[in-house]
């Protein structure tokens, strides 16, 4: 099976040397990483020099970085390209996905974050990137399954680089300086997440400051804020002109003498 897979990989990876503008080039780095993960130095040594960085997406560059790393190498040009695409806004870092690919900003940022963590666990760009990923969280997940998986992998990498924590104590939630709730923290508590509802009368018309204070422990706290507003509006009146009507017609599909007959006959009730 592995020999068959190698044959397919060789057919795929031979294309960049012939067609530099091939739209499938985004897959090349991912495939190369997969074989590098298996320890296949033959595939890596043969095809890594053929992959050109021009036009390659940030996610693909990240896969190249990890493929190189598995063989004890690091391409400075790959690192430079990834870092040059970083966007900083409102104390947060993120990377945009490449137009025309199957990628997203969330997965792209998560992959770039994994590169930062692998190279330098105390890189000051890590926390602003984590903040952006948490900001993009929707409820209990990110936009897609693929995005969620990429972010969880990045969070796992981050936690592995952190020192031993004391999972005890509590987290004090304050809004505009007023204590709202104290959330207990325990290693035995397997609750996926805790929701804290903020009373409406605590919120101000403009800026609202939300702070979380860790008391009696030092384990990190990941959080996200969500605001929902329901506005009462008067009943919406009809906008259709008088006499406007919508009808739906069902046309059964029948086969007559080997050909499809789309005509409807009196008494027909099914296919």
PDB file of C-alpha atoms in Angstrom:
ATOM      1  CA  UNK A   1       0.000   0.000   0.000  1.00  0.00           C
ATOM      2  CA  UNK A   2       2.835   2.396   0.859  1.00  0.00           C
ATOM      3  CA  UNK A   3       4.540   1.618  -2.464  1.00  0.00           C
ATOM      4  CA  UNK A   4       1.320   2.450  -4.303  1.00  0.00           C
ATOM      5  CA  UNK A   5       0.991   5.692  -2.358  1.00  0.00           C
ATOM      6  CA  UNK A   6       4.558   6.608  -3.259  1.00  0.00           C
ATOM      7  CA  UNK A   7       3.799   6.094  -6.946  1.00  0.00           C
ATOM      8  CA  UNK A   8       0.877   8.475  -6.678  1.00  0.00           C
ATOM      9  CA  UNK A   9       2.966  11.013  -4.804  1.00  0.00           C
ATOM     10  CA  UNK A  10       5.703  10.891  -7.410  1.00  0.00           C
ATOM     11  CA  UNK A  11       3.157  11.505 -10.168  1.00  0.00           C
ATOM     12  CA  UNK A  12       1.804  14.484  -8.235  1.00  0.00           C
ATOM     13  CA  UNK A  13       5.075  16.013  -7.071  1.00  0.00           C
ATOM     14  CA  UNK A  14       6.716  15.723 -10.484  1.00  0.00           C
ATOM     15  CA  UNK A  15       4.277  18.356 -11.767  1.00  0.00           C
ATOM     16  CA  UNK A  16       5.772  21.477 -10.102  1.00  0.00           C
ATOM     17  CA  UNK A  17       8.953  21.113 -12.137  1.00  0.00           C
ATOM     18  CA  UNK A  18       6.863  21.111 -15.305  1.00  0.00           C
ATOM     19  CA  UNK A  19       3.956  23.368 -14.392  1.00  0.00           C
ATOM     20  CA  UNK A  20       4.917  26.033 -11.873  1.00  0.00           C
ATOM     21  CA  UNK A  21       1.461  27.625 -12.131  1.00  0.00           C
ATOM     22  CA  UNK A  22      -0.431  24.396 -11.478  1.00  0.00           C
ATOM     23  CA  UNK A  23      -3.444  25.250  -9.246  1.00  0.00           C
ATOM     24  CA  UNK A  24      -2.915  22.033  -7.292  1.00  0.00           C
ATOM     25  CA  UNK A  25       0.455  23.188  -5.959  1.00  0.00           C
ATOM     26  CA  UNK A  26      -1.115  23.988  -2.577  1.00  0.00           C
ATOM     27  CA  UNK A  27      -1.381  20.251  -1.932  1.00  0.00           C
ATOM     28  CA  UNK A  28       2.271  19.531  -2.644  1.00  0.00           C
ATOM     29  CA  UNK A  29       3.580  20.807   0.702  1.00  0.00           C
ATOM     30  CA  UNK A  30       0.892  18.905   2.622  1.00  0.00           C
ATOM     31  CA  UNK A  31       1.712  15.649   0.832  1.00  0.00           C
ATOM     32  CA  UNK A  32       5.429  16.162   1.373  1.00  0.00           C
ATOM     33  CA  UNK A  33       4.817  16.728   5.096  1.00  0.00           C
ATOM     34  CA  UNK A  34       2.751  13.544   5.325  1.00  0.00           C
ATOM     35  CA  UNK A  35       5.643  11.457   3.982  1.00  0.00           C
ATOM     36  CA  UNK A  36       8.156  13.333   6.096  1.00  0.00           C
ATOM     37  CA  UNK A  37       6.008  12.434   9.108  1.00  0.00           C
ATOM     38  CA  UNK A  38       6.422   8.789   8.083  1.00  0.00           C
ATOM     39  CA  UNK A  39      10.184   9.321   8.035  1.00  0.00           C
ATOM     40  CA  UNK A  40      10.434   8.858   4.260  1.00  0.00           C
ATOM     41  CA  UNK A  41      13.661  10.684   3.463  1.00  0.00           C
ATOM     42  CA  UNK A  42      13.627   9.446  -0.147  1.00  0.00           C
ATOM     43  CA  UNK A  43      10.459  11.379  -1.037  1.00  0.00           C
ATOM     44  CA  UNK A  44      11.593  14.399   0.982  1.00  0.00           C
ATOM     45  CA  UNK A  45      15.106  14.644  -0.464  1.00  0.00           C
ATOM     46  CA  UNK A  46      13.912  14.150  -4.026  1.00  0.00           C
ATOM     47  CA  UNK A  47      10.976  16.577  -4.115  1.00  0.00           C
ATOM     48  CA  UNK A  48      11.657  19.217  -1.453  1.00  0.00           C
ATOM     49  CA  UNK A  49      14.100  21.148  -3.714  1.00  0.00           C
ATOM     50  CA  UNK A  50      11.513  21.193  -6.535  1.00  0.00           C
ATOM     51  CA  UNK A  51       8.893  23.088  -4.557  1.00  0.00           C
ATOM     52  CA  UNK A  52       8.992  26.792  -5.312  1.00  0.00           C
ATOM     53  CA  UNK A  53       7.829  29.252  -2.667  1.00  0.00           C
ATOM     54  CA  UNK A  54       6.518  31.855  -5.104  1.00  0.00           C
ATOM     55  CA  UNK A  55       2.747  32.059  -4.834  1.00  0.00           C
ATOM     56  CA  UNK A  56       2.557  29.413  -2.118  1.00  0.00           C
ATOM     57  CA  UNK A  57      -0.027  30.041   0.602  1.00  0.00           C
ATOM     58  CA  UNK A  58       0.852  30.565   4.261  1.00  0.00           C
ATOM     59  CA  UNK A  59      -0.670  27.225   5.226  1.00  0.00           C
ATOM     60  CA  UNK A  60       1.418  25.420   2.614  1.00  0.00           C
ATOM     61  CA  UNK A  61       4.523  27.237   3.848  1.00  0.00           C
ATOM     62  CA  UNK A  62       3.733  26.039   7.369  1.00  0.00           C
ATOM     63  CA  UNK A  63       3.580  22.432   6.152  1.00  0.00           C
ATOM     64  CA  UNK A  64       6.960  22.929   4.484  1.00  0.00           C
ATOM     65  CA  UNK A  65       8.361  24.294   7.744  1.00  0.00           C
ATOM     66  CA  UNK A  66       7.243  21.208   9.677  1.00  0.00           C
ATOM     67  CA  UNK A  67       8.456  18.853   6.948  1.00  0.00           C
ATOM     68  CA  UNK A  68      11.896  20.507   7.115  1.00  0.00           C
ATOM     69  CA  UNK A  69      11.856  20.376  10.897  1.00  0.00           C
ATOM     70  CA  UNK A  70      11.276  16.618  10.906  1.00  0.00           C
ATOM     71  CA  UNK A  71      14.648  16.260   9.151  1.00  0.00           C
ATOM     72  CA  UNK A  72      16.417  18.822  11.331  1.00  0.00           C
ATOM     73  CA  UNK A  73      16.331  21.639   8.796  1.00  0.00           C
ATOM     74  CA  UNK A  74      14.905  25.159   8.688  1.00  0.00           C
ATOM     75  CA  UNK A  75      14.433  27.298   5.586  1.00  0.00           C
ATOM     76  CA  UNK A  76      14.853  30.981   6.499  1.00  0.00           C
ATOM     77  CA  UNK A  77      12.986  31.987   3.345  1.00  0.00           C
ATOM     78  CA  UNK A  78       9.909  30.049   4.501  1.00  0.00           C
ATOM     79  CA  UNK A  79       9.999  31.735   7.925  1.00  0.00           C
ATOM     80  CA  UNK A  80      10.431  35.170   6.367  1.00  0.00           C
ATOM     81  CA  UNK A  81       7.458  34.731   4.051  1.00  0.00           C
ATOM     82  CA  UNK A  82       5.195  33.564   6.847  1.00  0.00           C
ATOM     83  CA  UNK A  83       6.174  36.437   9.153  1.00  0.00           C
ATOM     84  CA  UNK A  84       5.833  39.044   6.396  1.00  0.00           C
ATOM     85  CA  UNK A  85       2.160  38.138   5.944  1.00  0.00           C
ATOM     86  CA  UNK A  86       1.234  38.727   9.574  1.00  0.00           C
ATOM     87  CA  UNK A  87      -1.449  41.375  10.086  1.00  0.00           C
ATOM     88  CA  UNK A  88      -1.703  43.223  13.412  1.00  0.00           C
ATOM     89  CA  UNK A  89      -4.939  44.952  14.417  1.00  0.00           C
ATOM     90  CA  UNK A  90      -6.306  45.911  17.843  1.00  0.00           C
ATOM     91  CA  UNK A  91      -3.624  44.038  19.785  1.00  0.00           C
ATOM     92  CA  UNK A  92      -4.263  40.874  17.765  1.00  0.00           C
ATOM     93  CA  UNK A  93      -2.342  39.003  15.052  1.00  0.00           C
ATOM     94  CA  UNK A  94      -3.768  36.987  12.189  1.00  0.00           C
ATOM     95  CA  UNK A  95      -2.921  35.707   8.722  1.00  0.00           C
ATOM     96  CA  UNK A  96      -5.224  35.868   5.708  1.00  0.00           C
ATOM     97  CA  UNK A  97      -5.850  32.834   3.538  1.00  0.00           C
ATOM     98  CA  UNK A  98      -4.908  32.838  -0.110  1.00  0.00           C
ATOM     99  CA  UNK A  99      -7.686  33.612  -2.557  1.00  0.00           C
ATOM    100  CA  UNK A 100      -8.645  30.674  -4.738  1.00  0.00           C
ATOM    101  CA  UNK A 101      -7.704  27.955  -2.226  1.00  0.00           C
ATOM    102  CA  UNK A 102      -9.742  25.785   0.136  1.00  0.00           C
ATOM    103  CA  UNK A 103      -8.139  27.522   3.124  1.00  0.00           C
ATOM    104  CA  UNK A 104      -9.608  30.005   5.607  1.00  0.00           C
ATOM    105  CA  UNK A 105      -8.173  32.823   7.732  1.00  0.00           C
ATOM    106  CA  UNK A 106      -8.740  30.779  10.904  1.00  0.00           C
ATOM    107  CA  UNK A 107      -6.928  27.638   9.729  1.00  0.00           C
ATOM    108  CA  UNK A 108      -4.170  29.741   8.158  1.00  0.00           C
ATOM    109  CA  UNK A 109      -3.659  31.674  11.407  1.00  0.00           C
ATOM    110  CA  UNK A 110      -3.667  28.471  13.461  1.00  0.00           C
ATOM    111  CA  UNK A 111      -0.969  26.962  11.243  1.00  0.00           C
ATOM    112  CA  UNK A 112       1.139  30.135  11.458  1.00  0.00           C
ATOM    113  CA  UNK A 113       0.726  30.064  15.236  1.00  0.00           C
ATOM    114  CA  UNK A 114       2.028  26.496  15.368  1.00  0.00           C
ATOM    115  CA  UNK A 115       5.128  27.651  13.500  1.00  0.00           C
ATOM    116  CA  UNK A 116       5.657  30.472  16.028  1.00  0.00           C
ATOM    117  CA  UNK A 117       5.296  28.070  18.955  1.00  0.00           C
ATOM    118  CA  UNK A 118       7.629  25.479  17.414  1.00  0.00           C
ATOM    119  CA  UNK A 119      10.383  28.015  16.760  1.00  0.00           C
ATOM    120  CA  UNK A 120      10.163  30.127  19.915  1.00  0.00           C
ATOM    121  CA  UNK A 121       7.637  29.204  22.636  1.00  0.00           C
ATOM    122  CA  UNK A 122       8.007  32.605  24.315  1.00  0.00           C
ATOM    123  CA  UNK A 123       7.579  34.636  21.105  1.00  0.00           C
ATOM    124  CA  UNK A 124       5.626  37.824  21.970  1.00  0.00           C
ATOM    125  CA  UNK A 125       3.542  37.347  18.807  1.00  0.00           C
ATOM    126  CA  UNK A 126       1.949  34.176  20.207  1.00  0.00           C
ATOM    127  CA  UNK A 127      -0.490  35.696  22.725  1.00  0.00           C
ATOM    128  CA  UNK A 128      -1.915  38.289  20.284  1.00  0.00           C
ATOM    129  CA  UNK A 129      -2.477  35.436  17.821  1.00  0.00           C
ATOM    130  CA  UNK A 130      -4.225  33.315  20.457  1.00  0.00           C
ATOM    131  CA  UNK A 131      -6.392  36.328  21.279  1.00  0.00           C
ATOM    132  CA  UNK A 132      -7.490  36.635  17.641  1.00  0.00           C
ATOM    133  CA  UNK A 133      -8.368  32.939  17.427  1.00  0.00           C
ATOM    134  CA  UNK A 134     -10.492  33.160  20.584  1.00  0.00           C
ATOM    135  CA  UNK A 135     -12.111  36.294  19.209  1.00  0.00           C
ATOM    136  CA  UNK A 136     -13.141  34.326  16.118  1.00  0.00           C
ATOM    137  CA  UNK A 137     -14.717  31.513  18.112  1.00  0.00           C
ATOM    138  CA  UNK A 138     -18.453  31.049  17.561  1.00  0.00           C
ATOM    139  CA  UNK A 139     -20.189  29.423  20.498  1.00  0.00           C
ATOM    140  CA  UNK A 140     -18.513  26.053  21.113  1.00  0.00           C
ATOM    141  CA  UNK A 141     -16.663  25.867  17.809  1.00  0.00           C
ATOM    142  CA  UNK A 142     -15.024  27.824  15.049  1.00  0.00           C
ATOM    143  CA  UNK A 143     -16.501  28.305  11.562  1.00  0.00           C
ATOM    144  CA  UNK A 144     -15.955  24.770  10.274  1.00  0.00           C
ATOM    145  CA  UNK A 145     -14.775  21.372  11.474  1.00  0.00           C
ATOM    146  CA  UNK A 146     -11.472  21.965   9.703  1.00  0.00           C
ATOM    147  CA  UNK A 147     -11.017  25.335  11.421  1.00  0.00           C
ATOM    148  CA  UNK A 148     -11.883  23.866  14.822  1.00  0.00           C
ATOM    149  CA  UNK A 149      -9.388  21.032  14.381  1.00  0.00           C
ATOM    150  CA  UNK A 150      -6.619  23.432  13.350  1.00  0.00           C
ATOM    151  CA  UNK A 151      -7.217  25.731  16.334  1.00  0.00           C
ATOM    152  CA  UNK A 152      -7.357  22.848  18.828  1.00  0.00           C
ATOM    153  CA  UNK A 153      -4.050  21.532  17.469  1.00  0.00           C
ATOM    154  CA  UNK A 154      -2.505  24.984  17.929  1.00  0.00           C
ATOM    155  CA  UNK A 155      -3.880  25.272  21.470  1.00  0.00           C
ATOM    156  CA  UNK A 156      -2.458  21.828  22.246  1.00  0.00           C
ATOM    157  CA  UNK A 157       0.971  22.933  21.010  1.00  0.00           C
ATOM    158  CA  UNK A 158       0.773  26.049  23.164  1.00  0.00           C
ATOM    159  CA  UNK A 159      -0.212  24.219  26.345  1.00  0.00           C
ATOM    160  CA  UNK A 160       2.631  21.713  25.897  1.00  0.00           C
ATOM    161  CA  UNK A 161       5.138  24.569  26.042  1.00  0.00           C
ATOM    162  CA  UNK A 162       3.749  25.998  29.266  1.00  0.00           C
ATOM    163  CA  UNK A 163       5.067  25.125  32.754  1.00  0.00           C
ATOM    164  CA  UNK A 164       3.149  22.965  35.208  1.00  0.00           C
ATOM    165  CA  UNK A 165       0.030  24.712  36.425  1.00  0.00           C
ATOM    166  CA  UNK A 166      -1.972  24.596  39.605  1.00  0.00           C
ATOM    167  CA  UNK A 167      -5.561  23.806  38.482  1.00  0.00           C
ATOM    168  CA  UNK A 168      -7.302  25.166  41.565  1.00  0.00           C
ATOM    169  CA  UNK A 169      -8.690  28.371  42.964  1.00  0.00           C
ATOM    170  CA  UNK A 170     -11.180  30.494  41.066  1.00  0.00           C
ATOM    171  CA  UNK A 171     -11.650  33.110  38.376  1.00  0.00           C
ATOM    172  CA  UNK A 172     -13.248  36.435  39.319  1.00  0.00           C
ATOM    173  CA  UNK A 173     -15.277  38.017  36.506  1.00  0.00           C
ATOM    174  CA  UNK A 174     -15.748  41.775  36.657  1.00  0.00           C
ATOM    175  CA  UNK A 175     -17.561  44.162  34.325  1.00  0.00           C
ATOM    176  CA  UNK A 176     -16.740  47.856  34.588  1.00  0.00           C
ATOM    177  CA  UNK A 177     -15.070  47.151  37.929  1.00  0.00           C
ATOM    178  CA  UNK A 178     -18.099  45.390  39.424  1.00  0.00           C
ATOM    179  CA  UNK A 179     -17.751  41.750  40.441  1.00  0.00           C
ATOM    180  CA  UNK A 180     -20.260  39.600  38.539  1.00  0.00           C
ATOM    181  CA  UNK A 181     -19.339  36.037  39.485  1.00  0.00           C
ATOM    182  CA  UNK A 182     -16.622  33.845  40.981  1.00  0.00           C
ATOM    183  CA  UNK A 183     -16.018  30.682  38.945  1.00  0.00           C
ATOM    184  CA  UNK A 184     -14.320  27.809  40.839  1.00  0.00           C
ATOM    185  CA  UNK A 185     -11.462  25.975  39.071  1.00  0.00           C
ATOM    186  CA  UNK A 186     -10.680  22.330  39.849  1.00  0.00           C
ATOM    187  CA  UNK A 187      -8.674  19.567  38.158  1.00  0.00           C
ATOM    188  CA  UNK A 188     -11.560  17.176  38.767  1.00  0.00           C
ATOM    189  CA  UNK A 189     -14.058  19.436  37.009  1.00  0.00           C
ATOM    190  CA  UNK A 190     -14.458  18.091  33.462  1.00  0.00           C
ATOM    191  CA  UNK A 191     -17.036  20.680  32.401  1.00  0.00           C
ATOM    192  CA  UNK A 192     -16.327  21.641  28.800  1.00  0.00           C
ATOM    193  CA  UNK A 193     -17.083  25.290  29.420  1.00  0.00           C
ATOM    194  CA  UNK A 194     -18.827  27.622  31.835  1.00  0.00           C
ATOM    195  CA  UNK A 195     -21.124  30.439  30.813  1.00  0.00           C
ATOM    196  CA  UNK A 196     -21.396  33.639  32.790  1.00  0.00           C
ATOM    197  CA  UNK A 197     -24.384  35.850  31.980  1.00  0.00           C
ATOM    198  CA  UNK A 198     -23.908  39.568  32.542  1.00  0.00           C
ATOM    199  CA  UNK A 199     -26.979  41.517  33.733  1.00  0.00           C
ATOM    200  CA  UNK A 200     -28.130  44.214  31.346  1.00  0.00           C
ATOM    201  CA  UNK A 201     -28.105  46.919  34.012  1.00  0.00           C
ATOM    202  CA  UNK A 202     -24.347  46.482  34.424  1.00  0.00           C
ATOM    203  CA  UNK A 203     -23.595  47.434  30.822  1.00  0.00           C
ATOM    204  CA  UNK A 204     -22.867  50.999  29.788  1.00  0.00           C
ATOM    205  CA  UNK A 205     -24.016  52.743  26.580  1.00  0.00           C
ATOM    206  CA  UNK A 206     -20.493  52.871  25.163  1.00  0.00           C
ATOM    207  CA  UNK A 207     -17.308  51.040  26.185  1.00  0.00           C
ATOM    208  CA  UNK A 208     -17.514  48.174  28.697  1.00  0.00           C
ATOM    209  CA  UNK A 209     -14.437  46.698  30.377  1.00  0.00           C
ATOM    210  CA  UNK A 210     -14.498  42.962  31.163  1.00  0.00           C
ATOM    211  CA  UNK A 211     -11.685  41.591  33.325  1.00  0.00           C
ATOM    212  CA  UNK A 212     -10.880  38.091  34.562  1.00  0.00           C
ATOM    213  CA  UNK A 213      -8.701  37.700  37.652  1.00  0.00           C
ATOM    214  CA  UNK A 214      -7.069  34.363  38.482  1.00  0.00           C
ATOM    215  CA  UNK A 215      -7.107  33.761  42.247  1.00  0.00           C
ATOM    216  CA  UNK A 216      -5.550  30.831  44.115  1.00  0.00           C
ATOM    217  CA  UNK A 217      -4.031  29.156  41.049  1.00  0.00           C
ATOM    218  CA  UNK A 218      -1.969  29.820  37.944  1.00  0.00           C
ATOM    219  CA  UNK A 219      -3.522  27.735  35.147  1.00  0.00           C
ATOM    220  CA  UNK A 220      -4.411  29.758  32.010  1.00  0.00           C
ATOM    221  CA  UNK A 221      -7.982  30.761  31.270  1.00  0.00           C
ATOM    222  CA  UNK A 222      -9.332  30.857  27.722  1.00  0.00           C
ATOM    223  CA  UNK A 223     -12.463  32.899  27.248  1.00  0.00           C
ATOM    224  CA  UNK A 224     -14.658  34.500  24.628  1.00  0.00           C
ATOM    225  CA  UNK A 225     -17.275  37.251  24.839  1.00  0.00           C
ATOM    226  CA  UNK A 226     -20.567  37.114  23.004  1.00  0.00           C
ATOM    227  CA  UNK A 227     -23.258  39.779  22.912  1.00  0.00           C
ATOM    228  CA  UNK A 228     -26.780  39.134  21.707  1.00  0.00           C
ATOM    229  CA  UNK A 229     -29.406  41.798  21.278  1.00  0.00           C
ATOM    230  CA  UNK A 230     -33.098  41.400  20.531  1.00  0.00           C
ATOM    231  CA  UNK A 231     -34.785  44.526  19.226  1.00  0.00           C
ATOM    232  CA  UNK A 232     -38.564  44.809  19.244  1.00  0.00           C
ATOM    233  CA  UNK A 233     -39.938  46.192  15.990  1.00  0.00           C
ATOM    234  CA  UNK A 234     -43.470  46.888  14.777  1.00  0.00           C
ATOM    235  CA  UNK A 235     -45.215  44.240  12.742  1.00  0.00           C
ATOM    236  CA  UNK A 236     -43.900  44.063   9.183  1.00  0.00           C
ATOM    237  CA  UNK A 237     -46.620  44.776   6.690  1.00  0.00           C
ATOM    238  CA  UNK A 238     -47.090  42.941   3.428  1.00  0.00           C
ATOM    239  CA  UNK A 239     -45.099  44.370   0.566  1.00  0.00           C
ATOM    240  CA  UNK A 240     -46.526  42.213  -2.215  1.00  0.00           C
ATOM    241  CA  UNK A 241     -48.993  43.804  -4.654  1.00  0.00           C
ATOM    242  CA  UNK A 242     -52.619  42.808  -4.377  1.00  0.00           C
ATOM    243  CA  UNK A 243     -53.378  39.507  -6.055  1.00  0.00           C
ATOM    244  CA  UNK A 244     -49.785  38.243  -5.932  1.00  0.00           C
ATOM    245  CA  UNK A 245     -49.660  34.480  -5.438  1.00  0.00           C
ATOM    246  CA  UNK A 246     -46.967  31.792  -5.320  1.00  0.00           C
ATOM    247  CA  UNK A 247     -47.683  28.387  -6.815  1.00  0.00           C
ATOM    248  CA  UNK A 248     -45.596  25.228  -6.841  1.00  0.00           C
ATOM    249  CA  UNK A 249     -45.958  22.611  -9.552  1.00  0.00           C
ATOM    250  CA  UNK A 250     -44.622  19.063  -9.268  1.00  0.00           C
ATOM    251  CA  UNK A 251     -43.707  17.267 -12.507  1.00  0.00           C
ATOM    252  CA  UNK A 252     -43.168  13.522 -12.083  1.00  0.00           C
ATOM    253  CA  UNK A 253     -40.355  11.887 -14.019  1.00  0.00           C
ATOM    254  CA  UNK A 254     -41.346   8.817 -16.029  1.00  0.00           C
ATOM    255  CA  UNK A 255     -39.479   6.644 -18.493  1.00  0.00           C
ATOM    256  CA  UNK A 256     -41.290   5.876 -21.756  1.00  0.00           C
ATOM    257  CA  UNK A 257     -39.586   3.597 -24.317  1.00  0.00           C
ATOM    258  CA  UNK A 258     -36.157   4.307 -22.850  1.00  0.00           C
ATOM    259  CA  UNK A 259     -36.612   8.087 -22.825  1.00  0.00           C
ATOM    260  CA  UNK A 260     -37.599  10.481 -20.049  1.00  0.00           C
ATOM    261  CA  UNK A 261     -41.156  11.829 -20.236  1.00  0.00           C
ATOM    262  CA  UNK A 262     -41.611  15.074 -18.285  1.00  0.00           C
ATOM    263  CA  UNK A 263     -45.272  15.468 -19.175  1.00  0.00           C
ATOM    264  CA  UNK A 264     -47.897  15.338 -16.466  1.00  0.00           C
ATOM    265  CA  UNK A 265     -51.106  13.387 -17.016  1.00  0.00           C
ATOM    266  CA  UNK A 266     -54.450  13.509 -15.282  1.00  0.00           C
ATOM    267  CA  UNK A 267     -54.514  11.082 -12.364  1.00  0.00           C
ATOM    268  CA  UNK A 268     -50.731  10.915 -11.891  1.00  0.00           C
ATOM    269  CA  UNK A 269     -49.865  10.917  -8.196  1.00  0.00           C
ATOM    270  CA  UNK A 270     -46.274   9.676  -8.081  1.00  0.00           C
ATOM    271  CA  UNK A 271     -43.110   8.939  -9.998  1.00  0.00           C
TER     272      UNK A 271
END
